[in-house]
Short mmCIF file of C-alpha atoms in Angstrom, two decimals:
data_model
loop_
_atom_site.label_atom_id
_atom_site.label_comp_id
_atom_site.label_asym_id
_atom_site.label_seq_id
_atom_site.Cartn_x
_atom_site.Cartn_y
_atom_site.Cartn_z
CA MET R 5 91.71 59.23 128.38
CA PRO R 6 94.00 62.28 128.39
CA VAL R 7 92.85 65.62 129.60
CA THR R 8 93.25 68.57 127.18
CA ARG R 9 94.39 71.59 129.30
CA THR R 10 93.86 75.16 128.30
CA PRO R 11 97.19 76.94 128.21
CA ILE R 12 97.65 79.54 131.01
CA GLY R 13 96.36 82.88 129.95
CA LEU R 14 93.83 81.49 127.53
CA PRO R 15 90.13 81.55 128.29
CA ARG R 16 88.16 78.38 128.58
CA LEU R 17 85.51 78.72 125.76
CA ASP R 18 82.13 77.11 126.14
CA ALA R 19 78.82 77.70 124.24
CA ALA R 20 77.59 80.16 126.80
CA ALA R 21 80.86 82.07 126.89
CA LEU R 22 80.92 82.26 123.11
CA ALA R 23 77.26 83.27 122.81
CA GLU R 24 77.90 86.13 125.26
CA LEU R 25 80.82 87.24 123.24
CA ALA R 26 79.13 87.08 119.91
CA ALA R 27 76.26 89.23 121.30
CA ARG R 28 78.59 91.95 122.35
CA LEU R 29 80.41 92.07 118.97
CA THR R 30 79.40 94.74 116.54
CA PRO R 31 79.42 94.30 112.72
CA ARG R 32 82.72 96.42 112.71
CA ASP R 33 84.10 94.11 115.30
CA HIS R 34 83.45 91.08 113.07
CA GLU R 35 85.07 92.85 110.13
CA ILE R 36 88.21 93.50 112.29
CA LEU R 37 88.34 89.80 113.30
CA SER R 38 87.98 88.74 109.74
CA HIS R 39 90.68 91.01 108.57
CA LEU R 40 93.05 89.82 111.20
CA HIS R 41 92.32 86.25 110.09
CA GLN R 42 92.93 86.99 106.51
CA HIS R 43 95.90 89.33 106.82
CA ARG R 44 97.54 87.87 109.86
CA VAL R 45 98.56 91.02 111.53
CA LEU R 46 97.51 94.72 111.64
CA THR R 47 98.96 97.54 113.61
CA THR R 48 96.80 99.99 115.62
CA HIS R 49 97.40 102.61 112.98
CA GLN R 50 96.34 100.34 110.21
CA ILE R 51 93.09 99.33 112.04
CA GLN R 52 92.30 103.01 112.57
CA LYS R 53 92.83 103.81 108.97
CA ILE R 54 90.55 100.96 107.76
CA PHE R 55 87.71 101.11 110.42
CA PHE R 56 87.83 104.34 112.60
CA ASN R 57 88.33 108.04 112.28
CA LEU R 58 90.18 108.90 115.44
CA PRO R 59 92.79 107.14 117.63
CA GLN R 60 90.99 107.20 120.93
CA PRO R 61 87.95 105.20 119.77
CA THR R 62 90.31 102.82 117.98
CA ARG R 63 92.36 102.23 121.18
CA ARG R 64 89.12 101.98 123.40
CA ARG R 65 87.52 99.25 121.08
CA LEU R 66 90.78 97.21 120.68
CA GLY R 67 91.18 97.16 124.44
CA ILE R 68 87.69 95.84 124.74
CA LEU R 69 88.25 93.07 122.13
CA HIS R 70 91.57 92.26 123.87
CA ALA R 71 89.94 92.01 127.21
CA PHE R 72 87.57 89.38 125.76
CA HIS R 73 90.50 87.51 124.21
CA ALA R 74 89.07 88.11 120.81
CA ILE R 75 92.43 89.60 119.75
CA THR R 76 95.81 89.66 121.05
CA ARG R 77 98.86 91.81 120.67
CA PHE R 78 102.66 92.18 120.65
CA ARG R 79 105.14 94.91 120.06
CA PRO R 80 108.30 94.14 117.78
CA TRP R 81 111.66 94.86 119.18
CA THR R 82 113.23 98.09 117.85
CA ALA R 83 116.75 99.08 118.03
CA TYR R 84 117.98 101.58 120.75
CA GLY R 85 116.93 105.12 119.85
CA GLY R 86 114.34 103.91 117.45
CA GLY R 87 111.36 104.54 119.57
CA SER R 88 108.62 102.03 120.38
CA ALA R 89 106.86 100.13 117.68
CA PRO R 90 103.06 100.26 117.61
CA SER R 91 100.94 97.48 118.95
CA HIS R 92 100.57 94.66 116.36
CA TRP R 93 97.25 92.82 116.71
CA ILE R 94 96.59 89.23 115.89
CA LEU R 95 93.34 87.13 116.09
CA GLY R 96 92.89 85.78 119.55
CA ARG R 97 91.46 82.31 120.50
CA ALA R 98 88.09 83.69 121.37
CA GLY R 99 87.95 85.71 118.21
CA ALA R 100 88.86 82.62 116.21
CA ALA R 101 86.14 80.71 117.96
CA VAL R 102 83.57 83.33 117.00
CA LEU R 103 84.69 83.15 113.31
CA ALA R 104 84.49 79.48 113.23
CA LEU R 105 81.13 79.56 114.70
CA LYS R 106 79.91 81.92 112.14
CA ASP R 107 81.40 79.85 109.30
CA ASP R 108 80.07 76.65 110.82
CA THR R 109 83.46 75.13 111.19
CA THR R 110 86.11 74.49 113.84
CA ILE R 111 89.02 76.59 115.09
CA ALA R 112 91.51 73.99 113.73
CA GLN R 113 89.73 74.05 110.23
CA LEU R 114 89.87 77.85 110.39
CA GLY R 115 93.71 77.47 110.56
CA TYR R 116 94.12 79.18 113.88
CA HIS R 117 96.70 77.90 116.46
CA PRO R 118 97.42 79.64 119.85
CA ASP R 119 101.16 79.89 118.87
CA THR R 120 100.37 82.01 115.83
CA ALA R 121 101.14 85.19 117.62
CA MET R 122 104.54 83.92 118.52
CA ALA R 123 105.39 82.79 115.08
CA ILE R 124 104.31 86.09 113.50
CA SER R 125 106.15 88.19 116.07
CA VAL R 126 109.57 86.37 115.26
CA SER R 127 108.97 86.00 111.53
CA LYS R 128 111.56 87.55 109.21
CA ARG R 129 108.72 88.59 106.92
CA LEU R 130 106.86 90.65 109.51
CA GLY R 131 108.10 93.97 108.07
CA HIS R 132 107.18 92.87 104.57
CA GLN R 133 103.73 91.79 105.68
CA ILE R 134 103.22 95.18 107.50
CA GLY R 135 104.37 96.90 104.38
CA VAL R 136 101.72 95.20 102.30
CA ASN R 137 98.96 95.90 104.73
CA ASP R 138 100.11 99.54 104.94
CA PHE R 139 99.48 99.81 101.26
CA PHE R 140 95.86 98.62 101.47
CA ALA R 141 95.17 100.40 104.75
CA ASP R 142 96.22 103.59 103.12
CA LEU R 143 93.80 102.84 100.28
CA HIS R 144 90.98 102.29 102.69
CA HIS R 145 91.88 105.58 104.61
CA HIS R 146 91.70 107.45 101.19
CA ALA R 147 88.35 105.82 100.30
CA ARG R 148 86.85 106.74 103.62
CA ARG R 149 87.80 110.41 103.61
CA THR R 150 87.66 111.38 99.85
CA THR R 151 84.81 112.80 97.96
CA ARG R 152 85.98 110.96 94.85
CA GLN R 153 83.66 107.89 95.34
CA ALA R 154 86.51 105.58 96.00
CA GLU R 155 86.40 101.91 97.17
CA VAL R 156 88.68 98.98 98.00
CA GLY R 157 86.64 96.33 96.14
CA ALA R 158 89.01 93.48 96.85
CA TRP R 159 92.00 92.87 99.06
CA TRP R 160 93.34 89.25 98.83
CA SER R 161 96.08 88.10 100.98
CA GLU R 162 99.33 86.43 99.85
CA ARG R 163 98.06 83.16 101.32
CA ARG R 164 94.70 83.39 99.42
CA CYS R 165 96.60 84.26 96.20
CA ALA R 166 98.96 81.32 96.54
CA GLN R 167 95.89 78.96 96.86
CA LEU R 168 94.47 80.31 93.61
CA TRP R 169 97.59 81.02 91.54
CA GLY R 170 100.62 79.62 93.40
CA ASP R 171 101.42 77.11 90.72
CA LEU R 172 102.18 79.96 88.30
CA ALA R 173 102.66 83.23 90.23
CA ARG R 174 102.78 84.36 93.84
CA PRO R 175 101.86 87.98 94.23
CA ASP R 176 101.90 89.77 97.65
CA ALA R 177 98.37 90.63 97.28
CA PHE R 178 95.51 91.03 94.83
CA GLY R 179 93.51 94.20 94.89
CA ARG R 180 90.61 95.87 93.28
CA TRP R 181 90.39 99.75 93.36
CA SER R 182 87.73 102.04 92.06
CA GLU R 183 87.59 105.72 91.93
CA ASN R 184 85.34 108.14 90.15
CA GLY R 185 84.00 105.48 87.79
CA ARG R 186 87.46 103.91 86.96
CA GLN R 187 88.27 100.42 88.21
CA LEU R 188 91.51 98.53 88.33
CA ASP R 189 92.26 94.87 89.29
CA PHE R 190 95.89 94.49 90.17
CA PHE R 191 98.65 92.34 91.61
CA LEU R 192 100.94 94.00 94.26
CA GLU R 193 104.59 93.29 94.52
CA HIS R 194 105.82 95.09 97.67
CA ASP R 195 109.51 95.50 97.26
CA THR R 196 111.59 96.17 100.32
CA GLY R 197 115.08 96.28 98.47
CA SER R 198 116.06 93.00 99.87
CA GLU R 199 116.04 91.19 96.56
CA THR R 200 118.19 91.88 93.55
CA LEU R 201 116.46 93.79 90.60
CA THR R 202 117.30 90.78 88.43
CA LYS R 203 115.02 88.62 90.63
CA VAL R 204 112.37 91.30 90.84
CA ILE R 205 112.07 91.49 87.02
CA ALA R 206 112.30 87.68 86.66
CA LYS R 207 108.93 87.40 88.50
CA LEU R 208 107.30 89.24 85.68
CA ALA R 209 107.63 86.00 83.63
CA ASP R 210 105.49 84.11 86.10
CA TYR R 211 102.76 86.70 85.75
CA ALA R 212 102.99 86.38 81.90
CA ASN R 213 102.51 82.63 82.28
CA LEU R 214 99.45 83.34 84.47
CA ALA R 215 98.06 85.68 81.80
CA GLU R 216 98.59 83.22 79.27
CA ALA R 217 96.83 80.42 81.24
CA THR R 218 93.78 82.52 82.26
CA GLY R 219 93.44 84.78 79.34
CA ILE R 220 93.44 87.79 81.59
CA ALA R 221 96.43 90.08 81.83
CA THR R 222 96.18 91.55 85.15
CA PRO R 223 98.50 94.58 85.79
CA VAL R 224 101.40 94.17 88.24
CA LEU R 225 102.33 97.05 90.51
CA LEU R 226 105.84 97.30 91.63
CA TRP R 227 105.74 99.36 94.98
CA LEU R 228 109.36 100.30 95.53
CA PRO R 229 111.27 101.60 98.62
CA SER R 230 113.26 104.64 96.98
CA ARG R 231 113.30 106.73 93.84
CA ALA R 232 116.95 105.47 93.05
CA ARG R 233 115.67 101.80 92.99
CA GLU R 234 112.74 102.63 90.87
CA THR R 235 115.11 104.53 88.35
CA ASN R 236 117.45 101.62 88.22
CA LEU R 237 114.75 99.10 87.70
CA ARG R 238 113.02 101.17 85.01
CA GLN R 239 116.35 101.50 83.15
CA ARG R 240 116.50 97.78 82.97
CA LEU R 241 112.83 97.11 82.35
CA THR R 242 111.84 98.98 79.24
CA SER R 243 109.11 96.58 78.25
CA ALA R 244 107.23 93.64 79.76
CA ASP R 245 104.90 90.92 78.52
CA VAL R 246 102.25 91.97 81.16
CA PRO R 247 101.10 95.55 82.09
CA VAL R 248 103.43 96.91 84.86
CA ALA R 249 103.62 100.16 86.62
CA THR R 250 105.90 101.49 89.33
CA ALA R 251 105.78 103.75 92.32
CA VAL R 252 107.79 104.66 95.40
CA HIS R 253 106.32 104.00 98.89
CA THR R 254 104.61 107.08 100.21
CA THR R 255 101.93 108.17 102.53
CA ILE R 256 101.99 111.85 101.35
CA GLY R 257 98.94 113.27 99.83
CA ASP R 258 96.61 110.45 98.66
CA GLY R 259 99.35 107.74 99.10
CA PRO R 260 99.17 104.99 96.72
CA ALA R 261 95.76 106.03 95.48
CA GLY R 262 97.38 109.38 94.19
CA PRO R 263 99.34 110.35 91.15
CA VAL R 264 102.42 108.26 91.84
CA TRP R 265 102.18 105.55 89.27
CA LEU R 266 104.22 105.44 85.93
CA ALA R 267 103.46 102.64 83.51
CA VAL R 268 106.48 100.78 82.08
CA GLY R 269 107.05 102.16 78.67
CA SER R 270 105.62 105.55 79.47
CA GLU R 271 107.67 108.61 80.13
CA GLY R 272 104.82 110.35 82.13
CA PRO R 273 103.01 112.04 83.46
CA ARG R 274 102.44 109.89 86.52
CA LEU R 275 98.90 108.70 87.09
CA ARG R 276 96.56 108.09 89.84
CA LEU R 277 96.07 104.37 90.81
CA ALA R 278 92.57 104.41 89.10
CA GLU R 279 93.76 106.14 85.96
CA LEU R 280 96.16 103.21 85.34
CA SER R 281 92.98 101.54 83.75
CA ASP R 282 93.45 104.03 80.87
CA ALA R 283 97.12 103.42 80.60
CA TRP R 284 96.59 100.07 78.74
CA PRO R 285 93.61 100.64 76.58
CA HIS R 286 94.26 97.02 74.86
CA LEU R 287 93.21 95.46 78.13
CA SER R 288 89.65 93.97 78.21
CA ARG R 289 87.22 95.27 80.81
CA VAL R 290 88.04 94.20 84.42
CA ALA R 291 86.52 90.77 84.94
CA ASP R 292 83.82 90.29 87.58
CA SER R 293 85.94 87.50 88.97
CA PRO R 294 89.80 87.68 89.03
CA ALA R 295 91.83 85.26 86.92
CA GLY R 296 91.25 81.76 88.00
CA ALA R 297 89.08 82.72 90.98
CA ASP R 298 86.34 80.38 89.89
CA LYS R 299 88.69 77.70 91.08
CA GLU R 300 87.84 78.65 94.66
#
């Protein structure tokens, strides 16, 4: 019978080792591991925005989790003169084992593989993934420091969205944001400028098909890399079959939670993210479960 060897650098995990690790993990640690599993990769800055207040406690806790092999990290290559990239964190083997144990499943069924870190680190979509995660990390950061009673009620990854709606539409993420009594469900399209505007606009037909199939018209947010690109897109997109709003990537002020959004068909003023729920008064109240989620 062949012997399965543990790759060099990976811990040998037995029941006693997992029990000891699980006993050392805090509820916040479990949340960090869960987020890394769901969203594949988070930078140190993003983890701080979501879970911590200061950089030193963030780095200290991540160092501890790394020492236990609960998480692993890499730094993407940057061009000369571009400075060093922040650490990018990925779920480690021990962390995957803890999550699997918690869900009464196996590491394989969880979808974890030791080569995941390498695959993500060389992926051409790494920058896009980090951009999507930046959007939601900024929302979490705003919710944690504002007095506006704000909350990220949902953040579903591209992978989870594809499992639910991939036969009709493939959003980069699904989100639910509430602030001061207003609540908005939305699909996010994080635009990096790599696609033609024709292709970006063509995606809206898929969302219209999804809305027709589910009976729920969920707003689509186009998060664009420059004001010029937003202007050019809005000149071509004067109307849409689903609610659409545009804004330009920003971390200034309240970031994506702030008054940066302009609904298609509106000349202004720009609205806060939560205020977009007032931009389309014909929409029904936000559903308790997103479109098609009951298929989970």
